[in-house]
Each structure stands twice: as C-alpha cells, then as structure tokens.
PDB file of C-alpha atoms in Angstrom:
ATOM      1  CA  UNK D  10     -14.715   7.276  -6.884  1.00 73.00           C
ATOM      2  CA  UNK D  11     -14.144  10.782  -5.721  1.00 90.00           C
ATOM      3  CA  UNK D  12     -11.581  12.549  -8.226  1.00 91.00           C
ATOM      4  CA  UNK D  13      -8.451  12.816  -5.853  1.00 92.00           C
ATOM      5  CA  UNK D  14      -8.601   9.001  -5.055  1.00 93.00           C
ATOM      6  CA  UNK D  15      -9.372   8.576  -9.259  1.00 92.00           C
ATOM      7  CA  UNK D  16      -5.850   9.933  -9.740  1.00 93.00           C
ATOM      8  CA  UNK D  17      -4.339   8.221  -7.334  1.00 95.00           C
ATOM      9  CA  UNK D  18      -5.084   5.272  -8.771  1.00 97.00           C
ATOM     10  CA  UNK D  19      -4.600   5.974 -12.357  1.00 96.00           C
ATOM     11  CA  UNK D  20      -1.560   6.998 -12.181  1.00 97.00           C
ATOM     12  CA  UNK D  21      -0.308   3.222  -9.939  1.00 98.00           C
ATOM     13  CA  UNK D  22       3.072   1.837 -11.595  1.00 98.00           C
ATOM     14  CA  UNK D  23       3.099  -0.607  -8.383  1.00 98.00           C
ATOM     15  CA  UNK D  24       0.737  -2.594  -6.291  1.00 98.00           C
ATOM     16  CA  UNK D  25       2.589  -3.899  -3.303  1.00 98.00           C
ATOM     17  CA  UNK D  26       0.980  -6.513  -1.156  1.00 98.00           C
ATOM     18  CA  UNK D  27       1.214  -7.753   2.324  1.00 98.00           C
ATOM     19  CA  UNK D  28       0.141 -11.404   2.690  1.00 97.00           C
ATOM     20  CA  UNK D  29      -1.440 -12.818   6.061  1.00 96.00           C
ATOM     21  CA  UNK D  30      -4.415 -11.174   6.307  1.00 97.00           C
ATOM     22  CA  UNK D  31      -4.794  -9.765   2.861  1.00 98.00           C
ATOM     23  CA  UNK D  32      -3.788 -12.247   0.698  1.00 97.00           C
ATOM     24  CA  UNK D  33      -5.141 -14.919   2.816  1.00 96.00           C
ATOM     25  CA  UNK D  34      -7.807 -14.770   5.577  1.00 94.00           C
ATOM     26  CA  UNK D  35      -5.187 -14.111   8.359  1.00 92.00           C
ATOM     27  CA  UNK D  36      -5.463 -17.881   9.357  1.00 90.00           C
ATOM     28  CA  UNK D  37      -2.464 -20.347   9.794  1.00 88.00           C
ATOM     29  CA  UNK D  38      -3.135 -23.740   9.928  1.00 89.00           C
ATOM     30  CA  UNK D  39      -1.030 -26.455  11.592  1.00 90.00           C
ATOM     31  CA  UNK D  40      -0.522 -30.202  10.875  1.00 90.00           C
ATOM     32  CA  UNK D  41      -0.315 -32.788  12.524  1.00 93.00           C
ATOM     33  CA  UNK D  42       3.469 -32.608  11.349  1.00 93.00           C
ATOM     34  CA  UNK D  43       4.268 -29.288  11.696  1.00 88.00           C
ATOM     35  CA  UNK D  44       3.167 -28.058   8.314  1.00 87.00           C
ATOM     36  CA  UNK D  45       1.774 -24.746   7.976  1.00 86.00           C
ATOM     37  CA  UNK D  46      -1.095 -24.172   5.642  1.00 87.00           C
ATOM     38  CA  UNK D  47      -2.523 -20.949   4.206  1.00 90.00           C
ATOM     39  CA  UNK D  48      -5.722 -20.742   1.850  1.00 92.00           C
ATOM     40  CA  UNK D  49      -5.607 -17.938  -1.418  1.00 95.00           C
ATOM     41  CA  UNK D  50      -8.442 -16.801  -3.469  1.00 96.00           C
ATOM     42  CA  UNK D  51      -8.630 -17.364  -6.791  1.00 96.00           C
ATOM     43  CA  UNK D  52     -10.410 -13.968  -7.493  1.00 97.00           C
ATOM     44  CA  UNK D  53      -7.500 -12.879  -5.741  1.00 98.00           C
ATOM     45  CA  UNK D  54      -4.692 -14.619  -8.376  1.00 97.00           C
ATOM     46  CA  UNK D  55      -6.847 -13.471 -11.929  1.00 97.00           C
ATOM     47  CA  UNK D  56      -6.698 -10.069 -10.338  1.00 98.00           C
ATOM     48  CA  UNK D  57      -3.705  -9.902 -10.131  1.00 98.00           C
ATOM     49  CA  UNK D  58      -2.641 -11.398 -13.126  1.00 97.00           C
ATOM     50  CA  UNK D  59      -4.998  -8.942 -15.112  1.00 97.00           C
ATOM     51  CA  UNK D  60      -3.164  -6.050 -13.667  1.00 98.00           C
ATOM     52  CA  UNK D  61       0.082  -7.194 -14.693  1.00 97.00           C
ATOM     53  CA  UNK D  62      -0.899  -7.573 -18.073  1.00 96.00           C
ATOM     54  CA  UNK D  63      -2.494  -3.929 -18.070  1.00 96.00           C
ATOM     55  CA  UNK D  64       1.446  -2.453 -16.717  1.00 97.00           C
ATOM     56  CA  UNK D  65       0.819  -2.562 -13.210  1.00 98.00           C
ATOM     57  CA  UNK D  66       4.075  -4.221 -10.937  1.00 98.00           C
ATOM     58  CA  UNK D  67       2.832  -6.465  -7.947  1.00 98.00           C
ATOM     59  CA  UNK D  68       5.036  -7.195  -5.142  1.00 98.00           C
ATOM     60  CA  UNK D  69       4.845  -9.138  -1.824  1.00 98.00           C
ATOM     61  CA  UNK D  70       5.881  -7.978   1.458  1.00 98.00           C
ATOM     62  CA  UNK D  71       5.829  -9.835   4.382  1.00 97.00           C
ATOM     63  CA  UNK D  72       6.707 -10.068   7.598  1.00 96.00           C
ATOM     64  CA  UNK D  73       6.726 -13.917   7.993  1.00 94.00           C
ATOM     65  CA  UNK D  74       8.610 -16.236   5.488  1.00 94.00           C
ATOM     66  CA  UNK D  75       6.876 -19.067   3.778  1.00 91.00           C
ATOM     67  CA  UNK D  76       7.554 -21.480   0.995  1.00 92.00           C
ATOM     68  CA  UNK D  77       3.917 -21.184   0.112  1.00 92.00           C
ATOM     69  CA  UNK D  78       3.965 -17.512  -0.425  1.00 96.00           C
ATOM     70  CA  UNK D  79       6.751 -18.135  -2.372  1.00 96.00           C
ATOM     71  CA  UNK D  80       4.929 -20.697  -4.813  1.00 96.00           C
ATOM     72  CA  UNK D  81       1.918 -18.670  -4.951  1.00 97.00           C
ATOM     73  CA  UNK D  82       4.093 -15.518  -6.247  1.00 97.00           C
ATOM     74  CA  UNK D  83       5.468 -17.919  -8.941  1.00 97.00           C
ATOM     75  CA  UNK D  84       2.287 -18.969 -10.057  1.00 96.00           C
ATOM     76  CA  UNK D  85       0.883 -15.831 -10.466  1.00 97.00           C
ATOM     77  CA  UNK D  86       3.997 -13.918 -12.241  1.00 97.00           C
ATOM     78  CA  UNK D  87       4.537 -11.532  -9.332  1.00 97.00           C
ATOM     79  CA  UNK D  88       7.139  -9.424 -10.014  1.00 92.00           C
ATOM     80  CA  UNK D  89       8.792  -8.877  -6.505  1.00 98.00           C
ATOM     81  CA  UNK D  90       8.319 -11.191  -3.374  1.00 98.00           C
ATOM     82  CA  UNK D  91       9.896  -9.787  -0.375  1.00 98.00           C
ATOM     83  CA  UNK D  92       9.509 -12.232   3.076  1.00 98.00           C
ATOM     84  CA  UNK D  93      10.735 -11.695   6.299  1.00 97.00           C
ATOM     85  CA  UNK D  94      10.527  -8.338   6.234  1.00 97.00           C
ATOM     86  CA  UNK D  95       8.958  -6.362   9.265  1.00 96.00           C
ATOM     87  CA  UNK D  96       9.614  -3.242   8.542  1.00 98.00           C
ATOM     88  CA  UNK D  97       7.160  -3.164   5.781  1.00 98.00           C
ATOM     89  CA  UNK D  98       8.263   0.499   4.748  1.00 98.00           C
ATOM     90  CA  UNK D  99      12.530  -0.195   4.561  1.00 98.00           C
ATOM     91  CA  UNK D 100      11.329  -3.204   1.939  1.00 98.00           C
ATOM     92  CA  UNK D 101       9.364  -1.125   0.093  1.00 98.00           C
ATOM     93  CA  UNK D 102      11.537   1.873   0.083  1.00 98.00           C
ATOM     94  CA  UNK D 103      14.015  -0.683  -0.958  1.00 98.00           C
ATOM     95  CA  UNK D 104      12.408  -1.803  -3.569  1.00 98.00           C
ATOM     96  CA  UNK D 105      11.375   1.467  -4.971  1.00 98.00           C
ATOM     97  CA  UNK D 106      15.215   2.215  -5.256  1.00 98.00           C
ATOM     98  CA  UNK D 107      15.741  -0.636  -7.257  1.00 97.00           C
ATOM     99  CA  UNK D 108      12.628   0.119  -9.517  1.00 97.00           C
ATOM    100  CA  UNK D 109      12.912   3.522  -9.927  1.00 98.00           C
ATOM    101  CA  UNK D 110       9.240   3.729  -8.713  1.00 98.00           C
ATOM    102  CA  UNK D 111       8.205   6.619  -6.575  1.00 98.00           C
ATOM    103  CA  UNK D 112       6.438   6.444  -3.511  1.00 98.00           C
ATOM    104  CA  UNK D 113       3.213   8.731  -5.462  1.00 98.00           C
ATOM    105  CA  UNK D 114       3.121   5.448  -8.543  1.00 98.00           C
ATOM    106  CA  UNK D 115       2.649   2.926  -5.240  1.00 98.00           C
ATOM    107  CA  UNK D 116      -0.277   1.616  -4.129  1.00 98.00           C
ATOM    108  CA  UNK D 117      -0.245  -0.467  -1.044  1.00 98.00           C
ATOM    109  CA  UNK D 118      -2.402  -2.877   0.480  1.00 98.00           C
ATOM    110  CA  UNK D 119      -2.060  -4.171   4.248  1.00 98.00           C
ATOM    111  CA  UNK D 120      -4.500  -4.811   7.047  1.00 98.00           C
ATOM    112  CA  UNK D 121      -2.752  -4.332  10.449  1.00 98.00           C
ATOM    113  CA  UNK D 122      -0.259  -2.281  12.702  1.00 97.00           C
ATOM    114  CA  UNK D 123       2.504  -3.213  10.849  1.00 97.00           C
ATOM    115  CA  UNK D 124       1.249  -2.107   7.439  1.00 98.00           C
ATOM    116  CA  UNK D 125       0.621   1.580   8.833  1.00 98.00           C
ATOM    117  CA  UNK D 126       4.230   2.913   7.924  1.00 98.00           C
ATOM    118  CA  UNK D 127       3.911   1.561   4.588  1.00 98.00           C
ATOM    119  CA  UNK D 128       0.315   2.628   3.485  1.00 98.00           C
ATOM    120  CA  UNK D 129       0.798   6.174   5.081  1.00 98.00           C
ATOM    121  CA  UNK D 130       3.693   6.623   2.870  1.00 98.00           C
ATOM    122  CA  UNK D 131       2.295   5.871  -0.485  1.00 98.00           C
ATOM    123  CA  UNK D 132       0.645   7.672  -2.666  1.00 98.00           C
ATOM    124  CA  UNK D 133      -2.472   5.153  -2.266  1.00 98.00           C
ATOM    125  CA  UNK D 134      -3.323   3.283   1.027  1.00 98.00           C
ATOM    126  CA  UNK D 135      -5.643   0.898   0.887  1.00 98.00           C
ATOM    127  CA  UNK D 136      -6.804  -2.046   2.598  1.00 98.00           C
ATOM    128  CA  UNK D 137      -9.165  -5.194   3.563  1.00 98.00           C
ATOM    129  CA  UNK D 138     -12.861  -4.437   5.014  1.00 98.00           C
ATOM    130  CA  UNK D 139     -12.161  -7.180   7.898  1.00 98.00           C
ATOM    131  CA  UNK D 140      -9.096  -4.443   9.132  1.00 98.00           C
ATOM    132  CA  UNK D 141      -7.658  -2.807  12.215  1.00 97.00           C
ATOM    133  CA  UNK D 142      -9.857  -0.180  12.960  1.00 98.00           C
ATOM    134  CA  UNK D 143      -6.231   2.019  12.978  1.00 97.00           C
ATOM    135  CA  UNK D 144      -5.763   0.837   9.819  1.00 98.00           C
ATOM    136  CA  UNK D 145      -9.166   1.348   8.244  1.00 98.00           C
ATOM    137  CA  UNK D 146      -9.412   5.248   8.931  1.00 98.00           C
ATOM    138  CA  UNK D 147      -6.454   6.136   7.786  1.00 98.00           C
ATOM    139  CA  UNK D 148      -6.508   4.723   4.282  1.00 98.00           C
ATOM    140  CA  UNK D 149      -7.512   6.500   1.376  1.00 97.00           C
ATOM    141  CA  UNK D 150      -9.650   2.522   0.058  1.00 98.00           C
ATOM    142  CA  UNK D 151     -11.177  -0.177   1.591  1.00 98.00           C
ATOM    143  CA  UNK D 152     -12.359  -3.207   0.034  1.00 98.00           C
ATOM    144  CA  UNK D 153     -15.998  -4.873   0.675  1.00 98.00           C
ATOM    145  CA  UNK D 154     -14.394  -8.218   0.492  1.00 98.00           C
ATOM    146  CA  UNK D 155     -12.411  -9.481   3.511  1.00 98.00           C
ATOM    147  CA  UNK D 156      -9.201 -10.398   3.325  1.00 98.00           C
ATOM    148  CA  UNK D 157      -8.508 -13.402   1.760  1.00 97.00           C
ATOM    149  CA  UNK D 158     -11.657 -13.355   0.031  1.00 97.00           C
ATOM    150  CA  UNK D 159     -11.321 -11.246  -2.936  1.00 98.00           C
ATOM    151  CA  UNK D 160     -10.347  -7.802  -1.494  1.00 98.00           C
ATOM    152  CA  UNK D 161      -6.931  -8.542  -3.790  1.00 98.00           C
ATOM    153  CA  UNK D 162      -9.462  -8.613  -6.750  1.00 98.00           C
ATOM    154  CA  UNK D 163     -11.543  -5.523  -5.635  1.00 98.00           C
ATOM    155  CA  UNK D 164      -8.479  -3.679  -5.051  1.00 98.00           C
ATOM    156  CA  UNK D 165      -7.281  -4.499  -8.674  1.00 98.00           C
ATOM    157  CA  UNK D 166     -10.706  -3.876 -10.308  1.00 98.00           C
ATOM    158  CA  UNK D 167     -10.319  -0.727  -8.466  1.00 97.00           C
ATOM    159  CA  UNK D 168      -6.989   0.829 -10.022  1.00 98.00           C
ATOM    160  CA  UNK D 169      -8.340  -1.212 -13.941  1.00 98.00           C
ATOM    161  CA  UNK D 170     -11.028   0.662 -13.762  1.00 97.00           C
ATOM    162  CA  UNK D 171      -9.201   4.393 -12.464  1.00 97.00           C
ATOM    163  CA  UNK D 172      -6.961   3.869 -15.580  1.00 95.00           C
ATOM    164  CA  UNK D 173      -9.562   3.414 -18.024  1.00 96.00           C
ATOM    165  CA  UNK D 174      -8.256  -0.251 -18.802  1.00 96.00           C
ATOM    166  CA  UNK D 175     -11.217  -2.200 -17.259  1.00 95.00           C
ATOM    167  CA  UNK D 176     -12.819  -2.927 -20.691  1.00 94.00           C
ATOM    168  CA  UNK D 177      -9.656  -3.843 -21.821  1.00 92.00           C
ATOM    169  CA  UNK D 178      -8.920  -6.655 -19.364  1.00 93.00           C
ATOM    170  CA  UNK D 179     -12.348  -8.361 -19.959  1.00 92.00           C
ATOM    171  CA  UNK D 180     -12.365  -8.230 -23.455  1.00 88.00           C
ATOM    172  CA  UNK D 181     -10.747 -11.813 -24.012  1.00 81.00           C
ATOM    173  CA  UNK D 182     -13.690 -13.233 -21.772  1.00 87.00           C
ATOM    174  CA  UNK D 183     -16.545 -11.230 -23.437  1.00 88.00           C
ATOM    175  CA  UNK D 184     -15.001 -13.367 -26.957  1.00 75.00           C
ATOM    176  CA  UNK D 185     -17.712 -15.786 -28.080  1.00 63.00           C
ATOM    177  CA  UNK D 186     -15.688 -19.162 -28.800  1.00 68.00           C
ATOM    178  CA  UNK D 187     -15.224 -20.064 -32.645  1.00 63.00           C
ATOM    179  CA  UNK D 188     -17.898 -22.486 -34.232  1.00 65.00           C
TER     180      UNK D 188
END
C-alpha cells in the first residue's frame, strides 16, 4: 500500500456499504411467487464482523429496499442499515450527522453510477474489481474479488491491516484448542 492510501485507511471510524453489486453479485433472483432472492458471502459476513470488533462502524446504503438486506445486517451486527436510499451521498451525509463521523474517518464501498457521489466524497473510495469502468478509475482501492465474492472481506483485510490490527483479529483462530 502506497503511504497516502495507508493513512487513509488507518485512520477509518466508518465503513459504509452499498449492497447489490457489492455485497452480493449484482444478481436478483425471482420465484416462481414473486420472491426475490439475493446470495451473500460468508468471507464477506466474518469480515465484517472482525472489523467491528477492531472499532470500525459498518453501515448499509442502498438504493433498493429488501427484507433480506435487512436480516443479513442483523446477523452480522451492522451498525446502520439505510434502504431506499438513492441518493447514496444525502444518506451518508445523514448519517455522518448523527455519528459525528467526518467525511475523512469514512470509507466507502460501491460499484456503479450511483455510488460515484458517495465514494468521491470520502476520505477513502473504494470498490469491487467486477466495477463500472467510471467507477473503477476514480477510486483510491479496488478489490481482486468481485462483488459478492469476497471483495467485502478484501476491503476489510485492507483497512485491519492499515491500522496495524490484522494480527489482532486472527489471533483467536491461530489458538490451538485445549487438550
């Protein structure tokens, strides 16, 4: 990591996330009844939970509103889940008033057009390899993993690792069980 982006990410308070796309592969799926189904990685939920234990905030914003989204936030302990919301950047603004989080502590991650607002305002951008070329070249990180695929957990690693807590999070999995 070069040393601007190092302190960027060091210094994260907040890890805001958009969902279709980045927290899923982009996909909806239909049933025969109407439902609507969306997949989630799992290397996407530890990551996130092992952030949250090491300080870092996580919050959802979304354009499109979804019971499942909604579930999944519970699960993993996210602090913040924000749906509906198209103008990604008047959530998060939002948001940050409420928090008392600035704009430089945020991280964001999104994929597409409507992200750009957002993840130009922040103080880091970052986003899925699979993204809008418009997207991709203006963001300050991009993950090898496509959305929906662990680019969540990359992105996570990522900002663990800037703050020198990387280690740390691993450390109850490196424990050798009791005899």
């Amino acid at each position: 990591m070069d040393a601007e982006l190092l302190s960027a990410a060091a210094g994260i308070r907040l890890l805001a996330l958009d969902v279709d796309g980045v927290l899923t592969d982009g996909r909806i799926h239909y049933t025969s009844t109407g439902e609507e189904l969306k997949s989630f990685s799992i290397l996407d939920g530890l990551g996130i939970k092992l952030v949250r234990r090491h300080g870092i905030s996580v919050a959802i914003i979304t354009a499109r509103k979804s019971d499942m989204v909604t579930r999944r936030a519970r699960e993993l302990g996210i602090d913040h889940c924000l749906q509906g919301r198209e103008d990604k950047l008047a959530a998060l603004l939002e948001l940050l008033r409420e928090t008392g989080i600035s704009l430089a502590e945020t991280a964001y991650m999104g994929d597409d057009l409507p992200d750009l607002g957002a993840l130009l305002a922040v103080g880091l951008g970052m986003t899925v390899a699979n993204a809008s070329s418009e997207v991709a070249r203006r963001v300050a990180w991009q993950s090898s993993a496509r959305g929906g695929e662990g680019a969540v957990r990359e992105a996570c690693e990522m900002l663990l690792r800037a703050r020198g807590a990387w280690e740390s999070a691993i450390e109850a999995y490196l424990l050798a069980p009791g005899p």
